[in-house]
Coordinates of C-alpha atoms and ligand atoms in Angstrom, one line a residue:
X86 CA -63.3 66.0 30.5
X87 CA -65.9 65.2 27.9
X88 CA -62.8 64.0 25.6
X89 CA -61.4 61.8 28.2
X90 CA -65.0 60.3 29.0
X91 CA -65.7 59.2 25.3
X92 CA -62.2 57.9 25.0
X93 CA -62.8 55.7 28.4
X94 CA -65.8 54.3 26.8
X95 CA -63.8 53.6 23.8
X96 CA -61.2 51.6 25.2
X97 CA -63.7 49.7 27.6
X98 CA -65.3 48.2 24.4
X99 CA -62.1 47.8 22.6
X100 CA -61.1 45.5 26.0
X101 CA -64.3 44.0 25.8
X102 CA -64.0 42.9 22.4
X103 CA -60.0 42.0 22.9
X104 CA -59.6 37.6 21.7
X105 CA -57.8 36.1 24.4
X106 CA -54.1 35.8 23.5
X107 CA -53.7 32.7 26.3
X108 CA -52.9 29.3 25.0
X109 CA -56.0 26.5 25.4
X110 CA -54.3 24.4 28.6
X111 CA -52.5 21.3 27.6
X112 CA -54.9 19.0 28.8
X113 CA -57.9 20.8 27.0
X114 CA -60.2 18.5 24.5
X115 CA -61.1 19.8 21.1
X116 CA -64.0 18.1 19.3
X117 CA -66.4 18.7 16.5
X118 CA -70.7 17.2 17.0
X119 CA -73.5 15.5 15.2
X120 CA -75.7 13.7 15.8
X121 CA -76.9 10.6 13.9
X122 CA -80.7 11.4 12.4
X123 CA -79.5 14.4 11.2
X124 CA -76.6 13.0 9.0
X125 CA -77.0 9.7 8.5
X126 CA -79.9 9.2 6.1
X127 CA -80.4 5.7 5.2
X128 CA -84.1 5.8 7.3
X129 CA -85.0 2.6 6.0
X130 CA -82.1 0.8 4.8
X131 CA -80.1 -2.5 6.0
X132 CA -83.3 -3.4 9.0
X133 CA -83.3 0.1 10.6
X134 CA -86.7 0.8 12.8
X135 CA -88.6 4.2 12.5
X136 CA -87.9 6.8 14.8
X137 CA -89.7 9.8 16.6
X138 CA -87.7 12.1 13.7
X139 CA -88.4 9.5 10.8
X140 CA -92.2 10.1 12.0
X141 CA -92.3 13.7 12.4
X142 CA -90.7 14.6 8.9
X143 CA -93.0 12.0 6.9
X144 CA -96.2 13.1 8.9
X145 CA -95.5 16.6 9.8
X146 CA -93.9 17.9 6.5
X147 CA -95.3 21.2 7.8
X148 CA -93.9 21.7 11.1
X149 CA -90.4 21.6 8.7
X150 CA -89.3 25.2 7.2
X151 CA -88.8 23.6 3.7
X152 CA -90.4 20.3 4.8
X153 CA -87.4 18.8 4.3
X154 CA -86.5 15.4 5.7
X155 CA -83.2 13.0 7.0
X156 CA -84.2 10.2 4.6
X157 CA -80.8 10.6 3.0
X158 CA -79.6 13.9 4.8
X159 CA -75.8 14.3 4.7
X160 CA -75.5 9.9 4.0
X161 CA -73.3 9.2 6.3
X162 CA -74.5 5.9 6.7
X163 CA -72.3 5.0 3.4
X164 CA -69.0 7.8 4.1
X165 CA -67.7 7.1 7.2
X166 CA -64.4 6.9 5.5
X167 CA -65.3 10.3 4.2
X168 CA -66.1 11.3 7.2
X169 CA -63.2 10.5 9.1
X170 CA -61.2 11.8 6.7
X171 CA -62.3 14.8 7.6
X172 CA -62.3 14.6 11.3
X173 CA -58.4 14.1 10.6
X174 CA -58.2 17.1 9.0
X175 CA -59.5 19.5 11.8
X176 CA -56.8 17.4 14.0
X177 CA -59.4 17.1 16.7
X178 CA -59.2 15.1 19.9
X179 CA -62.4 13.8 20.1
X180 CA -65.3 13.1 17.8
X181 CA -69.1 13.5 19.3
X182 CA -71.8 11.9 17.2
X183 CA -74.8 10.2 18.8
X184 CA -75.9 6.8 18.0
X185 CA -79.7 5.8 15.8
X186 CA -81.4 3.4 18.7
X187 CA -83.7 1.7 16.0
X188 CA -80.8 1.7 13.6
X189 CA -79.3 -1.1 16.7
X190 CA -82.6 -2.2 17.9
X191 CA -85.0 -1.7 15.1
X192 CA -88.4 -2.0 17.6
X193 CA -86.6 -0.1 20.3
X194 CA -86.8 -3.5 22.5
X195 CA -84.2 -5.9 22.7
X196 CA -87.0 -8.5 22.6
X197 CA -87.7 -7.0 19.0
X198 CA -84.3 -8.4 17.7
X199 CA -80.4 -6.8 17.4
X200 CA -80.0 -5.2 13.8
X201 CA -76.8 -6.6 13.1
X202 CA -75.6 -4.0 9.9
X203 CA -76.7 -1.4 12.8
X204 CA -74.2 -2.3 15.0
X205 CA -71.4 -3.0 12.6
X206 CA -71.9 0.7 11.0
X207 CA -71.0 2.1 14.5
X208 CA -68.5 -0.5 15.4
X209 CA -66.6 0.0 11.8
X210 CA -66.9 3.7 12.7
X211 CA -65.3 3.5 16.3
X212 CA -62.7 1.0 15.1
X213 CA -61.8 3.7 12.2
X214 CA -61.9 6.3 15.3
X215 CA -59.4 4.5 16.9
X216 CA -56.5 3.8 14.0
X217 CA -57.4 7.7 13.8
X218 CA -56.4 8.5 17.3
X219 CA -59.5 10.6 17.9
X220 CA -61.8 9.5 21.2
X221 CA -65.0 9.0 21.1
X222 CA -68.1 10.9 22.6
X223 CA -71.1 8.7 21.8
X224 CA -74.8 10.3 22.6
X225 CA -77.0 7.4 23.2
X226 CA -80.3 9.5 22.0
X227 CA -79.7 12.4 20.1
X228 CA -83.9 13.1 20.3
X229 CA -84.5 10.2 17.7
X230 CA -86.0 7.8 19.8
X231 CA -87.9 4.7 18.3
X232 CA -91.3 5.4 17.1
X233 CA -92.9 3.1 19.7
X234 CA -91.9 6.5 22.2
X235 CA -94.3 8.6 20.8
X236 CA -97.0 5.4 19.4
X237 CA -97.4 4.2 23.1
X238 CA -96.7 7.6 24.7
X239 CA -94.2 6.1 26.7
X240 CA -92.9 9.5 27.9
X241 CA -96.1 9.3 30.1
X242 CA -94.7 6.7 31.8
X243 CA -92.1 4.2 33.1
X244 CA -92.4 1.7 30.5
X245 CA -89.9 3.5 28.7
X246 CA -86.9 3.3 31.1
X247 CA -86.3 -0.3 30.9
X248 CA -86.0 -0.4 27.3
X249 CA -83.7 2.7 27.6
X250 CA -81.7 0.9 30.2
X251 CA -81.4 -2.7 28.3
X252 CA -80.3 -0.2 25.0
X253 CA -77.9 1.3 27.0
X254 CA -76.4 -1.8 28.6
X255 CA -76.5 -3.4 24.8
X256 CA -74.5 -0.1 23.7
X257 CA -72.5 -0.6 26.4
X258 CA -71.6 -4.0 26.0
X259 CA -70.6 -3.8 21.9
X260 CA -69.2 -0.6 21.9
X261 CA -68.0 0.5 25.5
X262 CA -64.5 -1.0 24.8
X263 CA -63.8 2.0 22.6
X264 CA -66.5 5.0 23.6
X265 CA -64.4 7.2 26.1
X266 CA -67.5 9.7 26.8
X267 CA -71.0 8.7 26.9
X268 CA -73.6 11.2 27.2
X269 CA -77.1 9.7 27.9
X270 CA -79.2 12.2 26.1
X271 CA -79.1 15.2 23.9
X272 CA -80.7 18.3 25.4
X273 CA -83.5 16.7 27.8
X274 CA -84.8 19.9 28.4
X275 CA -85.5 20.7 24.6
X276 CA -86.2 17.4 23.7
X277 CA -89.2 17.7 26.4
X278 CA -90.4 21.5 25.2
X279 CA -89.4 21.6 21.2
X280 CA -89.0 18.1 19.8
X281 CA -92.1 16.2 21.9
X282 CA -94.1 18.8 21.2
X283 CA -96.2 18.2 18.5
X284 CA -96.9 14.7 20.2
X285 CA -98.7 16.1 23.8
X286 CA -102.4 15.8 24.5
X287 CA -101.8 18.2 27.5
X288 CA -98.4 20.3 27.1
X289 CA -98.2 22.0 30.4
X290 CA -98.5 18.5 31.9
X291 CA -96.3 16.2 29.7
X292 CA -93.4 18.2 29.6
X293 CA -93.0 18.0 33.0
X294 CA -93.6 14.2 32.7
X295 CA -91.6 13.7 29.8
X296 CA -87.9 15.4 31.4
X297 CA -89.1 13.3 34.4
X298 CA -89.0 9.8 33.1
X299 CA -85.6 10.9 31.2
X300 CA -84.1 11.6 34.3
X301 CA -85.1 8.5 36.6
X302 CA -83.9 7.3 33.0
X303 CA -80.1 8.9 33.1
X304 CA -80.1 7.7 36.6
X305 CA -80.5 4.3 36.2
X306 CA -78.1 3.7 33.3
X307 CA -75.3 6.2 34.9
X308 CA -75.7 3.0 38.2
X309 CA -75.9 0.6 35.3
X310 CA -72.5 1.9 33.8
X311 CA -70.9 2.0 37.4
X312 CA -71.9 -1.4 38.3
X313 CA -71.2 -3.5 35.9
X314 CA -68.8 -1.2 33.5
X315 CA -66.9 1.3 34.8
X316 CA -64.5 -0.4 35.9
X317 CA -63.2 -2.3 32.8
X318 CA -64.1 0.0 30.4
X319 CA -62.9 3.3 32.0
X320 CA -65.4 5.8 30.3
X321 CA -66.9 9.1 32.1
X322 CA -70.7 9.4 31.6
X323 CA -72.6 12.8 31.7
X324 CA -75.9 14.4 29.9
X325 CA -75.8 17.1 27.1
X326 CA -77.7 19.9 28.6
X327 CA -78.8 23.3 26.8
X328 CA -79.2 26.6 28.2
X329 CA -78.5 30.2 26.7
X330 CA -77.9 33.2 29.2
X331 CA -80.2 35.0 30.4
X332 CA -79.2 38.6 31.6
X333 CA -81.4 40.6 33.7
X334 CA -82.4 43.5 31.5
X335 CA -82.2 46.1 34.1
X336 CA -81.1 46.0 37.9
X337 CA -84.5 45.6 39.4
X338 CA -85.0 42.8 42.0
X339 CA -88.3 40.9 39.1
X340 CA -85.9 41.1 36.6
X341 CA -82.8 39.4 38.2
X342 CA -85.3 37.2 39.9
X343 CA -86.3 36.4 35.8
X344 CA -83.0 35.7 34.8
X345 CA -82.7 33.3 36.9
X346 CA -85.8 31.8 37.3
X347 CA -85.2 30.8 33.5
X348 CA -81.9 29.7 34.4
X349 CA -83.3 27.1 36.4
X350 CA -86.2 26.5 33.8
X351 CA -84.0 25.6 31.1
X352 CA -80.6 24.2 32.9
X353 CA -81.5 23.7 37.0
X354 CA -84.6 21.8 35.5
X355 CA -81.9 18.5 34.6
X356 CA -79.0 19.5 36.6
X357 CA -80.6 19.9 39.7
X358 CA -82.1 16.3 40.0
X359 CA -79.4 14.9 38.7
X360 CA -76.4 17.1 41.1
X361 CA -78.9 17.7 44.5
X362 CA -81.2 15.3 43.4
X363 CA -84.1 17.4 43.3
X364 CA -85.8 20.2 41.2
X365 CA -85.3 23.5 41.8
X366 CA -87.2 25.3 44.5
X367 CA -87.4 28.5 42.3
X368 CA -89.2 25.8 39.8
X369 CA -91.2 24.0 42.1
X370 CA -92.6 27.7 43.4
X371 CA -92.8 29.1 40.3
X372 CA -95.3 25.6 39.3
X373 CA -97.0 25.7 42.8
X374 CA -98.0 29.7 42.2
X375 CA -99.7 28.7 38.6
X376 CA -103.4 28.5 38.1
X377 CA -102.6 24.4 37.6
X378 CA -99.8 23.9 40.4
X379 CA -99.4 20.4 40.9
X380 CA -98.0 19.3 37.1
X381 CA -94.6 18.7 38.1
X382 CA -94.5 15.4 39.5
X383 CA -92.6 14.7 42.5
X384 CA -89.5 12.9 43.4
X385 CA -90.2 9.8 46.0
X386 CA -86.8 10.0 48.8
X387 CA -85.7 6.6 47.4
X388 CA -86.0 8.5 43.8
X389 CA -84.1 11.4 45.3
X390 CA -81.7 9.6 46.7
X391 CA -80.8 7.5 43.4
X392 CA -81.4 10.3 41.1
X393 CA -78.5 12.6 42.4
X394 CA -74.9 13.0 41.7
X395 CA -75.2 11.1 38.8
X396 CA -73.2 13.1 36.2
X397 CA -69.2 12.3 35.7
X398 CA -68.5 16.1 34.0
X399 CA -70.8 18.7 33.5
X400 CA -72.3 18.8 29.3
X401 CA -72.7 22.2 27.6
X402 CA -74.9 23.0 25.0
X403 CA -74.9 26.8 24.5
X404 CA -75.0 29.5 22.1
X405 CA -76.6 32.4 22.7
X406 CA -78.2 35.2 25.2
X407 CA -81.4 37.0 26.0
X408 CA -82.0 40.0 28.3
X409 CA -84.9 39.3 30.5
X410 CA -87.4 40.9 32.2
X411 CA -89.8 39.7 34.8
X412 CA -93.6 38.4 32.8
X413 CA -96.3 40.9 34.3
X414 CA -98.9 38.4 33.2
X415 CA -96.8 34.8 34.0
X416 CA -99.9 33.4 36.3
X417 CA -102.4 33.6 33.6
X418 CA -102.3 29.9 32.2
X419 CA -100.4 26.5 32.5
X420 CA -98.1 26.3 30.0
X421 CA -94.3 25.9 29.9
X422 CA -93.5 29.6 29.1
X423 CA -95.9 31.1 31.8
X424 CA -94.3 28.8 34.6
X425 CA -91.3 29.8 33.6
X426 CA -92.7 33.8 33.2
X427 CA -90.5 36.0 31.2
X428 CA -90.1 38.2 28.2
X429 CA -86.9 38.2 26.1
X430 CA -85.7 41.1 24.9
X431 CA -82.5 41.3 22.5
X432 CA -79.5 43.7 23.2
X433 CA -79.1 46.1 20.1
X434 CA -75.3 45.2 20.1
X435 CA -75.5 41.9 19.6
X436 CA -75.6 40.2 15.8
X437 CA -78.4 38.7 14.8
X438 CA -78.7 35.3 12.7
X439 CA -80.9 33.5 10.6
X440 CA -82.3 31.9 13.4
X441 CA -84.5 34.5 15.7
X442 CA -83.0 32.3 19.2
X443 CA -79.6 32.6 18.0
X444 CA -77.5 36.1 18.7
X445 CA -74.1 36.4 18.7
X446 CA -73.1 37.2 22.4
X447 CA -69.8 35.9 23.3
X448 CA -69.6 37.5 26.5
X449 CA -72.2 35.1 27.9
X450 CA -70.0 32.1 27.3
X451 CA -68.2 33.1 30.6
X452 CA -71.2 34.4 32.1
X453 CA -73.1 31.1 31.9
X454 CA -69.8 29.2 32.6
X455 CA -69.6 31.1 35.8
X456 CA -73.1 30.7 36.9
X457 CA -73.1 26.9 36.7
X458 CA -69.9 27.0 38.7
X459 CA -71.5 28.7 41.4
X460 CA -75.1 27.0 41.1
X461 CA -73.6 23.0 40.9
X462 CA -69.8 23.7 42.1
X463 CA -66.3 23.8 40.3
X464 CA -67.4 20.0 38.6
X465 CA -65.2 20.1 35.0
X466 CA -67.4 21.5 32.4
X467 CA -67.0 20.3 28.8
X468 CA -68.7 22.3 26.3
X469 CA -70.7 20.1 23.9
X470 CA -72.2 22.1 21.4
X471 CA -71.7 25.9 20.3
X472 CA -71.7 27.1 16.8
X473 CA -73.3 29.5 14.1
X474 CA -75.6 29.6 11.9
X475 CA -76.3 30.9 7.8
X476 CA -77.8 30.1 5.1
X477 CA -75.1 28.8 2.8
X478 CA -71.4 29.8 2.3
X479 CA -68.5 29.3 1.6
X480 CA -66.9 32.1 3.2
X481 CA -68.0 32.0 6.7
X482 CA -65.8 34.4 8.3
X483 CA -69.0 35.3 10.8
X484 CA -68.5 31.6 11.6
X485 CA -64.8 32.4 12.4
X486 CA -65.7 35.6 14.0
X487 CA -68.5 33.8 16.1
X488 CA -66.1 30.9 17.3
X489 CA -62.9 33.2 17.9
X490 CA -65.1 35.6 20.4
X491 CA -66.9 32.5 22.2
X492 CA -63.3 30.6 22.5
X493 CA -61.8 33.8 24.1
X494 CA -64.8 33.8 26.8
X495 CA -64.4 30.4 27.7
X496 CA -60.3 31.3 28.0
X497 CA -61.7 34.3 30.0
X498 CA -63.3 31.7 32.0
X499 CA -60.3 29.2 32.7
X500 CA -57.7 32.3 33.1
X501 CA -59.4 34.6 34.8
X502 CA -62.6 33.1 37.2
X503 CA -60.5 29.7 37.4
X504 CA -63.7 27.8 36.2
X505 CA -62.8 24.1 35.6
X506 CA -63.6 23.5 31.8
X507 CA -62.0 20.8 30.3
X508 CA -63.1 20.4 26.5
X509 CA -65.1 22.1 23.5
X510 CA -66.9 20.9 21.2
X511 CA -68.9 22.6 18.0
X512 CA -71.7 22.4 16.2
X513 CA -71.5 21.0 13.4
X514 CA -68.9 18.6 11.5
X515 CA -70.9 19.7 8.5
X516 CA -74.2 21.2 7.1
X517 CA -77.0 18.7 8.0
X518 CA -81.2 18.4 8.7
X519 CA -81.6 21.2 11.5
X520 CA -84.4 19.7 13.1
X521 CA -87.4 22.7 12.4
X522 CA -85.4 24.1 10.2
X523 CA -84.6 21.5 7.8
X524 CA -81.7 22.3 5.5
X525 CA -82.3 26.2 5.5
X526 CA -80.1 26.1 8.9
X527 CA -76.5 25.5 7.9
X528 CA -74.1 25.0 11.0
X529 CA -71.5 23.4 9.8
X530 CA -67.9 23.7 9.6
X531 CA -68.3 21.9 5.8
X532 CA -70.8 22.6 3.8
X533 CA -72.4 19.4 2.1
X534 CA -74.2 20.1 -1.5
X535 CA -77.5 17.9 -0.8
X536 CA -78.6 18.7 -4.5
X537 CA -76.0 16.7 -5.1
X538 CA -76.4 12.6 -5.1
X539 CA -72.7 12.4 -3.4
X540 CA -73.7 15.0 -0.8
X541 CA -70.0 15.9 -1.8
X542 CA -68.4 17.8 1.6
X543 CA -66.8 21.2 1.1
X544 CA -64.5 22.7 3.4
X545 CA -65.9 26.2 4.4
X546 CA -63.3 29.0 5.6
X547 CA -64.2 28.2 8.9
X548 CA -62.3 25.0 8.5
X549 CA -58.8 26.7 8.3
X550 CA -59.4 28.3 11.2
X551 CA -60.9 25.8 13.6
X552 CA -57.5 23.6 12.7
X553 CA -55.0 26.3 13.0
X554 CA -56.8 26.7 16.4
X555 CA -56.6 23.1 17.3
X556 CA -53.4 23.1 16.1
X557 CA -51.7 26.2 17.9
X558 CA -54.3 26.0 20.9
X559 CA -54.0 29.7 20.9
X560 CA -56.9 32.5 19.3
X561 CA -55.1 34.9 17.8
X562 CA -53.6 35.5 14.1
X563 CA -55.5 32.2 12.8
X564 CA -57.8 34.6 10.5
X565 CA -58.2 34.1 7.1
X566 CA -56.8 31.3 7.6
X567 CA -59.1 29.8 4.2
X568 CA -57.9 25.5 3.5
X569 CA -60.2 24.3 0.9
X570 CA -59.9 20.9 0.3
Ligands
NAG277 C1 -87.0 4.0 1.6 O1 -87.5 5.3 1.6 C2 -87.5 5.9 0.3 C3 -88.0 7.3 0.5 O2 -87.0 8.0 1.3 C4 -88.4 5.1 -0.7 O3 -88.3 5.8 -2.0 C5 -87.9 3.7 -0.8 O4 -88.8 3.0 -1.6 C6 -87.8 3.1 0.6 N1 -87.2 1.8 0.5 C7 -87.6 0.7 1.1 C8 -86.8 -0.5 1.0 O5 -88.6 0.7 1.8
NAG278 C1 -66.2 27.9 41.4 O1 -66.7 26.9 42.4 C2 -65.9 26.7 43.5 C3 -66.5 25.6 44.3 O2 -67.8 25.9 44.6 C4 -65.7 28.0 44.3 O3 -64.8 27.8 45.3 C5 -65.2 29.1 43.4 O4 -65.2 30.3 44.0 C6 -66.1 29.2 42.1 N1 -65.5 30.2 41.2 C7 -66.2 31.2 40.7 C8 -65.4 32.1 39.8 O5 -67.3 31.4 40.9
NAG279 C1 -73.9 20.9 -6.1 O1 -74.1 19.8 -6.9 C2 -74.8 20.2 -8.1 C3 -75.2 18.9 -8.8 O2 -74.1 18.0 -8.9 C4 -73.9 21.1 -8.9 O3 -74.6 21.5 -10.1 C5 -73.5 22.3 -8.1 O4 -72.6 23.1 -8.8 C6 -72.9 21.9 -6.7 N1 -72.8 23.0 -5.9 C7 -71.6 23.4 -5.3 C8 -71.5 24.6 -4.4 O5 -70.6 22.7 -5.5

């Protein structure tokens, strides 16, 4: 008996850990992201404006792990053809990079004049796109707004939509020809907790009002795009949202309650406006119930009623997992975490990284793909960002490992729970400036030598694999499967 148990275990975890050996459907997208801040560089070249990230490097140097900057980051700005070259390598369908608003518009305002070398460095790039056969999926703010944002603290208030909308209808208008996804804005929810941060006067309040004003935000241009461009120009529009899995760490009713209670924190929080076309009650409870309960602001009908069902596809963002347990002591103060009221814990099974929010948990891949079936309905999910993190290789085969297990759960996903997803996308083309982390966070699938003035691109292991992937749509026997170039 004792034999037989162990061996059960055994082969429960060798299951468990089995890579799907089911081919990606035909109609399945493959991409590679970044975003345009963190490759770009050129901050101040050819009439670009300053942005919210220009601004927080230069004066923050310390919120920075190596207080590091983009000024020249990866210099994309002069290798698209570089670039692209690359792209053609992986063989992917689809491209996802995001576009510098004060690059196009240096002031942020179309009043404050069209940079005209802004737009022809994205229009050369779509063009070369194009003759490349690889789509594009163009993020109109990839957290850089223009500095005015944060000068003016526009995220307190409306004054920011119109100049969001009359960018979006410019980008629209010189680019839309040739932009088969648009995706309004990167990560609203951590743009409004991690990226704004350093900016608020009162965080548990201007969170809430920042991810507002983004949303009436995504709602207007998503009407904008239908009225007057849909039509002609054919594109689907969604958001990028973010959320990890949260797991309840044991089976008691606070602790799946906390699971999903941060669920709806970090993913319900966008998607619910912008799907029901209201917040989360969970949320809205969880607010009222604080010592500070009226900081989230509320939704007018008319709002409510414009606000939802205003996504084409559901947008991904995911990586990791945390178990969680219900936060004894969540109605002691007004901040984000406390509303949200949970401690993370970390399974011991899971590898760690680098980075202390990213673990390497495939399994909740599917688990998260599952849950936002049931919470927003079988809409076709396209996975936006995923990827893994070191500090500088070569030989990445955790990369591989990391990207082979989270494939197979989203193949678990389509195969076995029939959930509708219809692309995937990782983070990163390349090494690049990781936000708080600077350059000590490399995600990409090449690593780029910044000591180097060329910023020459080096194919990592990671890049045979991901293209023997792409190009058998199938998981297995793709392993050391090392291309430099
Ligand atoms: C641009 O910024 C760099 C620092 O990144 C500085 O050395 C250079 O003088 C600036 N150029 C212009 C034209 O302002
Ligand atoms: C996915 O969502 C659809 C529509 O709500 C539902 O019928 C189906 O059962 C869901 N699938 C899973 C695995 O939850
Ligand atoms: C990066 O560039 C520097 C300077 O050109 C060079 O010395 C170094 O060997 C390069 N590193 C790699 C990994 O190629």
């Amino acid at each position: 008996m004792r034999v037989a148990v162990v061996f059960s275990i055994f082969l429960t975890i060798r299951v468990a850990n089995t890579i799907s050996d089911k081919f990606f459907p035909p109609d399945f997208v493959f991409g590679v992201s970044t975003s345009a801040y963190q490759i770009e560089g050129a901050w101040n070249l050819s009439g670009k404006g300053e942005s919210m990230l220009d601004y927080l490097s230069h004066t923050y140097p310390n919120s920075i792990t190596d207080r590091s900057n983009g000024d020249i980051a990866c210099d994309s700005y002069h290798k698209i053809d570089e670039d692209i070259e690359m792209l053609k390598h992986l063989g992917v369908n689809f491209y996802r990079f995001s576009l510098s608003w004060s690059r196009i518009l240096p002031t942020g305002s179309i009043e404050g004049g069209v940079n005209l070398a802004g737009v022809k460095y994205y229009s050369d790039m779509l063009d070369k796109l194009k003759a490349a056969k690889i789509d594009a999926m163009v993020t109109l703010v990839h957290f850089d707004v223009p500095i005015g944002f944060i000068k003016e603290k526009m995220f307190r208030t409306e004054k920011l939509n119109q100049m969001f909308v009359d960018y979006a209808r410019l980008a629209f208008n010189l680019f839309g020809d040739r932009v088969k996804y648009w995706l309004t804005i990167n990560e609203p929810a951590g743009f409004s907790k991690d990226e704004m941060r350093t900016f608020y006067t009162d965080r548990g309040r201007d969170v809430y009002l920042t991810a507002h004003n983004i949303i009436k935000c995504h709602a207007a241009i998503y009407h904008l795009y239908n009225k007057e461009f849909r039509e002609q120009q054919g594109g689907k529009l969604s958001i990028a949202l973010n959320t990890d899995w949260y797991e309840p760490a044991s089976d008691s009713k606070e602790d799946i309650e906390a699971a999903e209670r941060a669920l709806m924190f970090e993913f319900g929080w966008i998607a619910h406006p912008l799907i029901y076309g209201d917040y989360p009650e969970i949320m809205k409870k969880a607010i009222a119930s604080s010592p500070s309960p009226l900081r989230l602001p509320v939704f007018t009908y008319e709002e409510k009623e414009t606000i939802k069902d205003t996504v084409d596809f559901i947008a991904l963002n995911h990586y990791s997992s945390f178990l969680t347990t219900n936060d004894p002591n969540k109605d002691v103060d007004r901040t984000f975490d406390k509303d949200i009221g949970i401690l993370k814990t970390l399974d011991p099974s899971w590898e760690t990284t680098i980075l202390d929010w990213l673990h390497v948990a495939p399994s909740g891949m599917r688990k998260v793909l599952n849950w936002i079936n049931k919470t927003y309905g079988n809409k076709p999910i396209l996975i936006t960002e995923n990827g893994y993190v070191e500090g500088g290789t070569l030989k990445d085969d955790r990369r591989i490992n990391y990207l082979q297990t989270y494939l197979s759960s989203v193949l678990d996903a389509i195969y076995i729970d029939n959930i509708n997803v219809i692309g995937y996308s990782t983070w990163s083309l390349m090494d690049n400036w990781e936000l708080y982390s600077g350059y000590s966070a490399k995600f990409g699938l090449y690593y780029v030598n910044f000591t180097s003035p060329n910023r020459e691109r080096i194919a990592k292991d990671s890049v045979g694999f991901y293209k023997n992937v792409l190009e058998s749509r199938h998981l297995v026997n793709n392993r050391n499967a090392g291309n430099h170039v």
